[in-house]
Coordinates of C-alpha atoms in Angstrom, one line a residue:
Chain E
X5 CA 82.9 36.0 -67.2
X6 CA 80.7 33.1 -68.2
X7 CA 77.4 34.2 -67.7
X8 CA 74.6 36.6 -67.6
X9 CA 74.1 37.8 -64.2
X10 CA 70.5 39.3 -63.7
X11 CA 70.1 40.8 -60.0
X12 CA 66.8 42.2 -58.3
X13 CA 65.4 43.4 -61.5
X14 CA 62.2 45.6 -61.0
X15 CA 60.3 47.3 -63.8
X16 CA 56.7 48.5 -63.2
X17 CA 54.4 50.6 -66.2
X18 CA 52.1 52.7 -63.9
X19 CA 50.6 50.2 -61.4
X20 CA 51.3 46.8 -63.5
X21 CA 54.9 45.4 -62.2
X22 CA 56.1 43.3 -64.3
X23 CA 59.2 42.4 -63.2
X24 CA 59.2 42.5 -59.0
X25 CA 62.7 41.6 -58.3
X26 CA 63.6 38.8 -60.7
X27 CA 67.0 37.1 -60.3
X28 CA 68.7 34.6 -62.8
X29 CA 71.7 33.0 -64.3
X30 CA 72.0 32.5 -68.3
X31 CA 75.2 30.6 -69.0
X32 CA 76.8 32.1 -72.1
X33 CA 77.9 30.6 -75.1
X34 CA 74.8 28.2 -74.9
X35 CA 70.6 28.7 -75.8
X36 CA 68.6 29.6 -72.8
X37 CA 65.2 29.0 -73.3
X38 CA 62.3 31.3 -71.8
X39 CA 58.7 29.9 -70.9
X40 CA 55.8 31.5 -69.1
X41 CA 52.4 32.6 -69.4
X42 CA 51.6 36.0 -71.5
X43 CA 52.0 39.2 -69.2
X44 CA 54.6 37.5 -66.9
X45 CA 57.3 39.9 -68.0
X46 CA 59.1 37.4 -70.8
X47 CA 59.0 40.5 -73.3
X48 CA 60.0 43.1 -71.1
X49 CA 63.0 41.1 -70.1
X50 CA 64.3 40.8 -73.5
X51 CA 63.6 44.3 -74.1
X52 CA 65.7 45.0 -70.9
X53 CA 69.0 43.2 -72.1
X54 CA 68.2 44.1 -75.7
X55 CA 68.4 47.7 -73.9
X56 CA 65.6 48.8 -75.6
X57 CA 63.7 49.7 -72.0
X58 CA 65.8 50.5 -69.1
X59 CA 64.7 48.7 -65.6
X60 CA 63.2 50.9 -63.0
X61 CA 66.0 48.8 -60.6
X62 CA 68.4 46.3 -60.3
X63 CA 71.9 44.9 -62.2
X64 CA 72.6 43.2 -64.6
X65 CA 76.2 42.0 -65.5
X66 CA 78.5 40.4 -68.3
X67 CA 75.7 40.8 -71.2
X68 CA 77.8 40.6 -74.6
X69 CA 77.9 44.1 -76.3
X70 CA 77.0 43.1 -80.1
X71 CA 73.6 42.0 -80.1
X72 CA 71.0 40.8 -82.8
X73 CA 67.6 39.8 -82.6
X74 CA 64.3 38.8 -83.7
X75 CA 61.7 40.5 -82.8
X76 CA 58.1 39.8 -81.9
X77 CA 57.3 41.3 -85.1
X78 CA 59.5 40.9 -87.8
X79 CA 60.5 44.3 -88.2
X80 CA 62.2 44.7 -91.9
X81 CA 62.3 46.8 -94.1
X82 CA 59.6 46.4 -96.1
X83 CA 60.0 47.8 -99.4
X84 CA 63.3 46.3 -99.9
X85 CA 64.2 42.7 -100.7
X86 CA 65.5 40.0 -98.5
X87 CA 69.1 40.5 -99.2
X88 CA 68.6 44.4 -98.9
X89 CA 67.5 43.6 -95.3
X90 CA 70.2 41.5 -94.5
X91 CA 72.9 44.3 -96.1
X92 CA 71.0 46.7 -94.1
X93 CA 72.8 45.5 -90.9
X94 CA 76.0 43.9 -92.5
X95 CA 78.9 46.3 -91.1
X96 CA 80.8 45.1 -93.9
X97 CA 80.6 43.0 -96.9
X98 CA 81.5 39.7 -95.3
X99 CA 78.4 38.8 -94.3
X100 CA 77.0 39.4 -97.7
X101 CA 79.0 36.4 -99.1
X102 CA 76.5 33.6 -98.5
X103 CA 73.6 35.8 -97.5
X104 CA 71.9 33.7 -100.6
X105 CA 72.8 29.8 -99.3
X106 CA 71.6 31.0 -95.7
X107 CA 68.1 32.0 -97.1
X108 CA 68.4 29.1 -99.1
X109 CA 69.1 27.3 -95.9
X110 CA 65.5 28.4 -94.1
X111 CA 63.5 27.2 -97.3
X112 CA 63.6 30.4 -99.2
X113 CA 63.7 30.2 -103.1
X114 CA 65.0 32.7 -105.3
X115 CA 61.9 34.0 -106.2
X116 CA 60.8 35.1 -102.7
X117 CA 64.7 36.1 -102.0
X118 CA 64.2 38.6 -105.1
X119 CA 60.8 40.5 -104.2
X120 CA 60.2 43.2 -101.6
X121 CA 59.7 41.8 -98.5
X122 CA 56.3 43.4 -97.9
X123 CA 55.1 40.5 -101.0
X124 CA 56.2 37.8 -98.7
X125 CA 53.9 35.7 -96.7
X126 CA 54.2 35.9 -92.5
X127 CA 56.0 32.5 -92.5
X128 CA 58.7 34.1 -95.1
X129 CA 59.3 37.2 -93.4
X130 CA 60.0 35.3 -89.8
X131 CA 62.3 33.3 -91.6
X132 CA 64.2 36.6 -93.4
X133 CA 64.3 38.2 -90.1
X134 CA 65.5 34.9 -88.5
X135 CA 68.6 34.9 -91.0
X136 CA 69.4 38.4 -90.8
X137 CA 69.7 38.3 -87.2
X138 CA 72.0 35.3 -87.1
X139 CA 73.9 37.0 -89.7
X140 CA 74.9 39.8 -88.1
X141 CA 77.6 37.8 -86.4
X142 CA 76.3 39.0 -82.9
X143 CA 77.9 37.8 -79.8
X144 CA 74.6 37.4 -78.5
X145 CA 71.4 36.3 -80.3
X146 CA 67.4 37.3 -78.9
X147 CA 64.5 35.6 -80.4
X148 CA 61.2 36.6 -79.4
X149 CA 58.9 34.0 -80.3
X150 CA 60.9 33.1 -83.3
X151 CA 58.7 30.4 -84.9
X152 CA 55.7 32.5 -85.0
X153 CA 53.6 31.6 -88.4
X154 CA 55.6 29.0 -89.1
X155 CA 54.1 25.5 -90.0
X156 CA 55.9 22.3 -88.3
X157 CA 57.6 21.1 -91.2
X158 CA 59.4 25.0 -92.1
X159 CA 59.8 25.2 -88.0
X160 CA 62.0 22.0 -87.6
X161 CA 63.8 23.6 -91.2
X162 CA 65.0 26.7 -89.4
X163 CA 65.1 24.9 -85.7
X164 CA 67.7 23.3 -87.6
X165 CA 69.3 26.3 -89.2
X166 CA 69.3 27.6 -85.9
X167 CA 71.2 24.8 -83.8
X168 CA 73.7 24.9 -86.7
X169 CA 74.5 28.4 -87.3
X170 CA 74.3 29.2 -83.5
X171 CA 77.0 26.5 -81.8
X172 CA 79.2 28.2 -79.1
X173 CA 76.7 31.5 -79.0
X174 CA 74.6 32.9 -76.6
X175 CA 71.4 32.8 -77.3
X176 CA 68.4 33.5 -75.4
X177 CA 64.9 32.4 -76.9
X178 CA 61.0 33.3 -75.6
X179 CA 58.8 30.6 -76.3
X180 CA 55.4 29.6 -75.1
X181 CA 56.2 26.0 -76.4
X182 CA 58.4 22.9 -74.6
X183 CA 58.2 21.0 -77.7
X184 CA 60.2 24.2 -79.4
X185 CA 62.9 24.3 -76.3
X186 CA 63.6 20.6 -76.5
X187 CA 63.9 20.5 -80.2
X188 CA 66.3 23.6 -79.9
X189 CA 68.1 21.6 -77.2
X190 CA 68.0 24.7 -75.1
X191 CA 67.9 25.0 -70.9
X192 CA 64.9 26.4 -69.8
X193 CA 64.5 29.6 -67.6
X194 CA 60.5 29.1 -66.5
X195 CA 59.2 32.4 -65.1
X196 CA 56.0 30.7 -64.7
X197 CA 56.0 30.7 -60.9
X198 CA 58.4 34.1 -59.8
X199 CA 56.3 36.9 -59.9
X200 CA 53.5 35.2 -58.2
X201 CA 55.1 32.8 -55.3
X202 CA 56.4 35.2 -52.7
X203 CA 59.3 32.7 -51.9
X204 CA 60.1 32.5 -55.5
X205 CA 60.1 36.3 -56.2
X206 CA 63.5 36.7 -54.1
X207 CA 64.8 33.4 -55.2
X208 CA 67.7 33.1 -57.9
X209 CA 65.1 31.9 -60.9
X210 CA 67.2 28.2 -61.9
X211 CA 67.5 27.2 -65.0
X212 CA 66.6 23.5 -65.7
Chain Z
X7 CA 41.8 49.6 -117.9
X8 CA 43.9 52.8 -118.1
X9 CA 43.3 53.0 -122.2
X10 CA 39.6 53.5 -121.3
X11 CA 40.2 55.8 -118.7
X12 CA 43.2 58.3 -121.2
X13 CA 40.4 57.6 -124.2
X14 CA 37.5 59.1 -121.4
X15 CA 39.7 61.7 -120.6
X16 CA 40.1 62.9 -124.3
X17 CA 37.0 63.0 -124.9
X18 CA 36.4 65.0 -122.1
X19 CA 38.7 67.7 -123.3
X20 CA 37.9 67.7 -126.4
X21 CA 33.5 68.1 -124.8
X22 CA 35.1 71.1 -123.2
X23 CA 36.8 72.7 -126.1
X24 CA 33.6 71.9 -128.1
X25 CA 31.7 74.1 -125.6
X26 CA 34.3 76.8 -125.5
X27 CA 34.3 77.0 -129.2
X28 CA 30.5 76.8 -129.2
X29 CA 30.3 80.1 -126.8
X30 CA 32.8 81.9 -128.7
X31 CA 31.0 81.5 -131.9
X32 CA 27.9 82.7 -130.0
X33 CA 29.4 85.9 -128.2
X34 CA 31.0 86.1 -131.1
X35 CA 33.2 89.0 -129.6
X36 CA 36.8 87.7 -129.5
X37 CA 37.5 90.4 -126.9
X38 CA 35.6 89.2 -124.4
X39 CA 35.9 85.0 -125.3
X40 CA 38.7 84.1 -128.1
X41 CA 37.8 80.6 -129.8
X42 CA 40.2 77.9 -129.3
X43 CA 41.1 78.2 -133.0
X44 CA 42.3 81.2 -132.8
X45 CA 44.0 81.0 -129.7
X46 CA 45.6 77.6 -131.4
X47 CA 46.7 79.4 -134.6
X48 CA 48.3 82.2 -132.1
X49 CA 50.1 79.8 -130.3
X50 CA 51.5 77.6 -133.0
X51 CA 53.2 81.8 -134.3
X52 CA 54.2 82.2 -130.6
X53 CA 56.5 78.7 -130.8
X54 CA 57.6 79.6 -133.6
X55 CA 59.5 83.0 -132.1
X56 CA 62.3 83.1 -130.4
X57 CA 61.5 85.6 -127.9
X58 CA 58.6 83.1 -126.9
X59 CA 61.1 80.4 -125.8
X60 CA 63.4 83.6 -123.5
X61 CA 60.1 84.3 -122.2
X62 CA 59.5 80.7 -121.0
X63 CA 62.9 80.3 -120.0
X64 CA 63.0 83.4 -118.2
X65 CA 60.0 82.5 -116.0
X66 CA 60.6 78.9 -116.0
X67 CA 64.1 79.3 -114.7
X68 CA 63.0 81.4 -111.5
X69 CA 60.2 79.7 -110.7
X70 CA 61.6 76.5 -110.7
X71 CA 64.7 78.2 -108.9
X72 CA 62.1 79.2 -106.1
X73 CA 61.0 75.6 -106.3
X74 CA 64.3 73.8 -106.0
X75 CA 65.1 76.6 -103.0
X76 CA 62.3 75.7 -101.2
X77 CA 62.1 72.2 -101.3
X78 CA 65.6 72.3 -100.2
X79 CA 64.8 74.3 -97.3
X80 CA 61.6 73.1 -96.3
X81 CA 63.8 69.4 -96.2
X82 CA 66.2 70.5 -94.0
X83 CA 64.4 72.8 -91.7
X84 CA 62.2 69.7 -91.5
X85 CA 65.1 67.4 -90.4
X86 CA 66.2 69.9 -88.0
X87 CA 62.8 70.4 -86.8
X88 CA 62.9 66.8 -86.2
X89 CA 65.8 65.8 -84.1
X90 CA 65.6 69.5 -82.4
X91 CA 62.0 70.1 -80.9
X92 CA 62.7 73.5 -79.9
X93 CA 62.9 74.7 -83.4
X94 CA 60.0 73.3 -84.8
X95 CA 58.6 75.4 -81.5
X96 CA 60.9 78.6 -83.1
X97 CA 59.8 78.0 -86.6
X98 CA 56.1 77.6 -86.2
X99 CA 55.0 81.3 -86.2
X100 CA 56.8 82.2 -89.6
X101 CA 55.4 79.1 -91.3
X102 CA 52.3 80.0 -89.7
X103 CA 52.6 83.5 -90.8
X104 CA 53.3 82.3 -94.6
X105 CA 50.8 79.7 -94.6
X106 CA 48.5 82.8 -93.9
X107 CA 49.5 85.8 -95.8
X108 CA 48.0 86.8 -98.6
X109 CA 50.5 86.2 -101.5
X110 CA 49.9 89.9 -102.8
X111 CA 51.2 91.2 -99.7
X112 CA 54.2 88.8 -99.9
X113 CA 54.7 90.6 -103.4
X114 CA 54.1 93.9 -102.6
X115 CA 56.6 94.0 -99.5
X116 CA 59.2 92.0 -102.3
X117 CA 58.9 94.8 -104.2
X118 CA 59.8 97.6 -101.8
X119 CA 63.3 95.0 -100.8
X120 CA 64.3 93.7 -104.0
X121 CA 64.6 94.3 -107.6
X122 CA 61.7 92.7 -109.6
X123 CA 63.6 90.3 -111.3
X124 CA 64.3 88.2 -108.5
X125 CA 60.6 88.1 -107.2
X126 CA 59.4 85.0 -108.8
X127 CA 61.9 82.9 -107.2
X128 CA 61.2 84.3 -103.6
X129 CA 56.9 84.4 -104.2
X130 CA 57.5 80.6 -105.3
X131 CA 60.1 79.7 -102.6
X132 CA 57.5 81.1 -100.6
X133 CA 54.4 78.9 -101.8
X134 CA 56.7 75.9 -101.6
X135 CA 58.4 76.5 -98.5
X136 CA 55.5 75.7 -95.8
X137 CA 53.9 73.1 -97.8
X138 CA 57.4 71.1 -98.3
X139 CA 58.3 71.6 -94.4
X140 CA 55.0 70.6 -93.0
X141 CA 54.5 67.4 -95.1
X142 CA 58.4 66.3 -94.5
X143 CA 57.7 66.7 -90.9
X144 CA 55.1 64.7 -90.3
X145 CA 56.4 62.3 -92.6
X146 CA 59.6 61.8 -90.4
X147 CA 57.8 62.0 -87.1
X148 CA 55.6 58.8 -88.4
X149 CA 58.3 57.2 -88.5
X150 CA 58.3 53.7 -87.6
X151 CA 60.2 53.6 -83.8
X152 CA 60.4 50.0 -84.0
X153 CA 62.4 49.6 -86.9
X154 CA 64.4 52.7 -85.6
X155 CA 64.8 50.4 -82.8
X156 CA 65.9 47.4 -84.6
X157 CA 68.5 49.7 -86.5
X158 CA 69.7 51.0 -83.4
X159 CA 70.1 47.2 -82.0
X160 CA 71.9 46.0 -84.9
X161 CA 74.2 49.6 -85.0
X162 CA 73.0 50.1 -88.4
X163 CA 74.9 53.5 -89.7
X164 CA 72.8 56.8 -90.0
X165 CA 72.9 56.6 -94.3
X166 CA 71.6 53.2 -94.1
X167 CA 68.9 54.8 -91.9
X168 CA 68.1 57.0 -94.4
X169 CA 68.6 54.9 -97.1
X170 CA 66.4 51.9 -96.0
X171 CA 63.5 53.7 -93.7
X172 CA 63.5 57.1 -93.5
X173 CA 63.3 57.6 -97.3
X174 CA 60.9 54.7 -98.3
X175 CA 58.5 56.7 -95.2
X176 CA 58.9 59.9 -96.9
X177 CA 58.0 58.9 -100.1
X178 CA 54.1 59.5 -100.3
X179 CA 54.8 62.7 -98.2
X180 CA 57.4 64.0 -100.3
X181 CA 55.8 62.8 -103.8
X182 CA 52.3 64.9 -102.0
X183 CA 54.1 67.8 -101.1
X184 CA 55.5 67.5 -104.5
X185 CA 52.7 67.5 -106.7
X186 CA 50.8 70.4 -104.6
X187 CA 53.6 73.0 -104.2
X188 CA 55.0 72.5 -108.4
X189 CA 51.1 73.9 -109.3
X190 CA 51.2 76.3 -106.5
X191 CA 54.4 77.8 -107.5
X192 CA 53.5 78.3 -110.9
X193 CA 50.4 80.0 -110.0
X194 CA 52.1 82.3 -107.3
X195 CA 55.1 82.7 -109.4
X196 CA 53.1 84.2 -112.8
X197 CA 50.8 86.5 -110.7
X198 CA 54.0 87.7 -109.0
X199 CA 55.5 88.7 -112.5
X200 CA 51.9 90.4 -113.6
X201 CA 52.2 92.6 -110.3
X202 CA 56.1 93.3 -110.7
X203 CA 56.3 93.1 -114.5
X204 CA 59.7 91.9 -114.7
X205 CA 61.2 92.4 -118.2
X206 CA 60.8 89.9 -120.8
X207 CA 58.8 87.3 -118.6
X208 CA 55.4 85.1 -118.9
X209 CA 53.7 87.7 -116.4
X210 CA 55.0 90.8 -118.4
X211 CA 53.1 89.1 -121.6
X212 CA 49.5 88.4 -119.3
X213 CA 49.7 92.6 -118.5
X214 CA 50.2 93.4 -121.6
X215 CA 47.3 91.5 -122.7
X216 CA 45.6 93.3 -120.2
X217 CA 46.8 96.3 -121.5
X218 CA 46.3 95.7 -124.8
X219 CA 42.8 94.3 -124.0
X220 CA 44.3 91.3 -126.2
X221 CA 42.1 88.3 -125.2
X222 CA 43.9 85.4 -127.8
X223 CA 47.5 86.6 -125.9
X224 CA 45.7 86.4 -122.4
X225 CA 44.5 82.9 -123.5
X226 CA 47.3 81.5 -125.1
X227 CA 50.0 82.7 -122.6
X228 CA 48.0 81.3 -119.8
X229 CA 47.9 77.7 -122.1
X230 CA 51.5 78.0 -121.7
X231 CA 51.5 78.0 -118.0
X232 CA 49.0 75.2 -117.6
X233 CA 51.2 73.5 -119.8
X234 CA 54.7 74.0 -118.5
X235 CA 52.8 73.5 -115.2
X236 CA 51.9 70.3 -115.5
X237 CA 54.5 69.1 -118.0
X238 CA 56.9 69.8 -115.5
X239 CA 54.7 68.6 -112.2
X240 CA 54.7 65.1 -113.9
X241 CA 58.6 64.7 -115.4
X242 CA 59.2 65.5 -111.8
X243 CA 57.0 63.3 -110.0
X244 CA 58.1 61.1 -112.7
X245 CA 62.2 61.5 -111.5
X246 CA 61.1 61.6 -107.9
X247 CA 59.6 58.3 -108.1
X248 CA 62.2 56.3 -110.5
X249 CA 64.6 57.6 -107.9
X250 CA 63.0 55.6 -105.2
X251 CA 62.1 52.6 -107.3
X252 CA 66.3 52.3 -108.2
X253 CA 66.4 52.9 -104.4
X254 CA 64.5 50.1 -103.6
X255 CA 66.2 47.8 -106.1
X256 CA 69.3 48.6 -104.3

């Protein structure tokens, strides 16, 4: 199978439905890029074939088993140093072995790579968490607002990082920014219009 | 910074030993209020016999057995309680019920079961016991769900769990529960031995001076609690937190 088949998917928290039968293709092996306005479900979706929240209905076929991810917050652990975090989801040693070049990579310096994380600034911890997800050698790769706190110099740094260490893998991104998908080179899944066009809340969301 | 805060806290002491040698000298009836002098110069003979240091050792060794016991427990019953709701529901009228008996009941009730020897250990396993549980559980249940969540994602295994959140959460909860229960235990664990009188313990020495009307003994033997006390409290505190500083260095 090569792709990510999303049918009817309905999730609702009390009376707010998010998701009202969404339908879409992702193409693995390639970035998918997710756009639309705040509340339109973006997250949830994520969250869904992260399977951190289970949809209230609906299918959802040939989604990769290992999974990594970046979260909307950076989630680390923060009392521990950047290469603690990344050992923290290493299941084994491999990925350990240029751990130090990859943080290098995203504009880390020794210095910041040796403190606890909670001494880093928000830009620093995006980028940790941004390394330690693509190094747990997942066969498919979430990233929730990825560049959040990062200025436009570090961003096109670890856009970068990103095209290079993700060729050939799945990876789906949530982005309120165009200029972001086209310098990621990703297709673009726009759920701008689905959940509030009738026509379009049946219709097989295209990617562009 | 902390220079002028020890050198304030000298000074202190030393005000309140000024005022206690300043109303012994005006009672000036050592059986009612000993000076600090004399209860010094009593002391420094005390260290200097052997039986002193079996006494120490003797309560020292089942206190801090009733301490080790009950942090143990209190730990896992805590963990348990954790992943198995229905025995925090199961456990909650005995903790309830220690948290609110008197402790002379506890060590009356000891006595009629067990031999006296052993009632330090249980009266401080006791003290510890609710204090160690109820911090530990609270501790866990604050744990952060989304980084649970990101471990779960990235099929982090369970002693990496512990390793890299559940132990740096219950630090402060652990180091609290810590530093309240060591103090508690000492205090529960002496007035046990006054009540049972084990042989050859620190509690047997405080009813003798009771006996004995012997205010100097009375003073000094309850110096040696405060100090063991708190000598102990802060080489543990101390451990406790070099353990999780090497943890985080990891």
């Amino acid at each position: 199978m090569k792709e990510i088949i999303i049918n009817g998917l309905y999730k609702s928290y009390g009376e707010n439905h998010v998701l009202r039968g969404f339908n879409a293709t992702i193409p693995l092996g390639k970035i998918t890029c997710i756009m639309g306005p705040s509340g339109y479900g973006k997250t949830t979706l994520l969250n869904i074939l992260m399977g951190l929240e289970k949809a209230d209905s609906g299918q959802i076929t040939g989604l990769p088993n290992i999974k990594s991810a970046v979260f909307q917050e950076d989630r680390l652990c923060e009392d521990f140093n950047a290469i603690a975090n990344i050992r923290f989801i290493c299941k084994n040693n491999a990925c350990l072995e240029d751990t130090q070049a990859h943080l290098t990579a995203v504009g880390l310096t020794d210095e910041d790579i040796s403190r606890p994380v909670r001494e880093l600034s928000g830009g620093m911890k995006r980028r940790v968490a941004i390394v330690r997800a693509v190094l747990a050698r997942a066969d498919i790769i979430f990233l929730d607002e990825p560049f959040k706190g990062l200025d436009t110099e570090t961003k096109l740094l670890v856009i970068n990082y990103l095209k290079k260490e993700t060729t050939d893998k799945t990876v789906i991104m949530v982005t309120h920014s165009l200029e972001e998908v086209k310098a990621i080179g990703g297709s673009l899944l726009d759920m701008t219009n689905y959940n509030t066009d009738e026509k379009a809340i049946n219709k097989r969301n295209e990617i562009k | 910074m902390k220079n002028k805060v020890n050198l304030e806290k000298i000074a202190a002491v030393a005000l309140a030993l000024g005022v206690w040698q300043f109303g012994a000298m005006a009672l000036d009836k050592s059986i009612l209020l000993v000076s600090p002098l004399d209860v010094a110069a009593l002391l420094t003979k005390l260290v200097g016999e052997i039986e002193f240091w079996q006494t120490v050792g003797y309560s020292f060794s089942r206190i801090t057995a009733g301490f080790a016991l009950g942090l143990l427990s209190g730990t896992i019953f805590a963990v348990t309680a954790h992943r198995l709701p229905i025995f925090e529901i199961l456990l909650w009228p005995f903790i309830a019920a220690i948290k609110a008996t008197p402790v002379a009941s506890f060590i009356i009730l000891c006595l009629i079961w067990l031999n006296s020897s052993a009632l330090s250990i249980i009266i401080s396993f006791l003290m510890v016991l609710p204090i160690v549980y109820t911090n530990m559980l609270q501790g866990l249940k604050s744990t952060d769900f989304k980084l649970l969540q990101m471990a779960d994602l990235f099929k982090a295994s369970w002693p990496r769990k512990l390793i890299y959140i559940f132990l740096p959460q219950l630090k402060p909860y652990l180091l609290s529960a810590c530093s309240v229960s060591l103090g508690m235990s000492w205090k529960a664990g002496v007035a046990a031995e006054v009540i049972g009188i084990p042989d050859g313990s620190i509690g047997e020495m405080l009813y003798e001076a009771k006996i004995y009307l012997s205010s100097a003994d009375l003073f000094a033997w309850t110096v040696v609690i405060v100090i063991i006390s708190i000598i102990f409290e802060k080489l543990f505190n101390h451990l406790l937190k070099s353990a999780f500083n090497r943890l985080e260095r990891i």
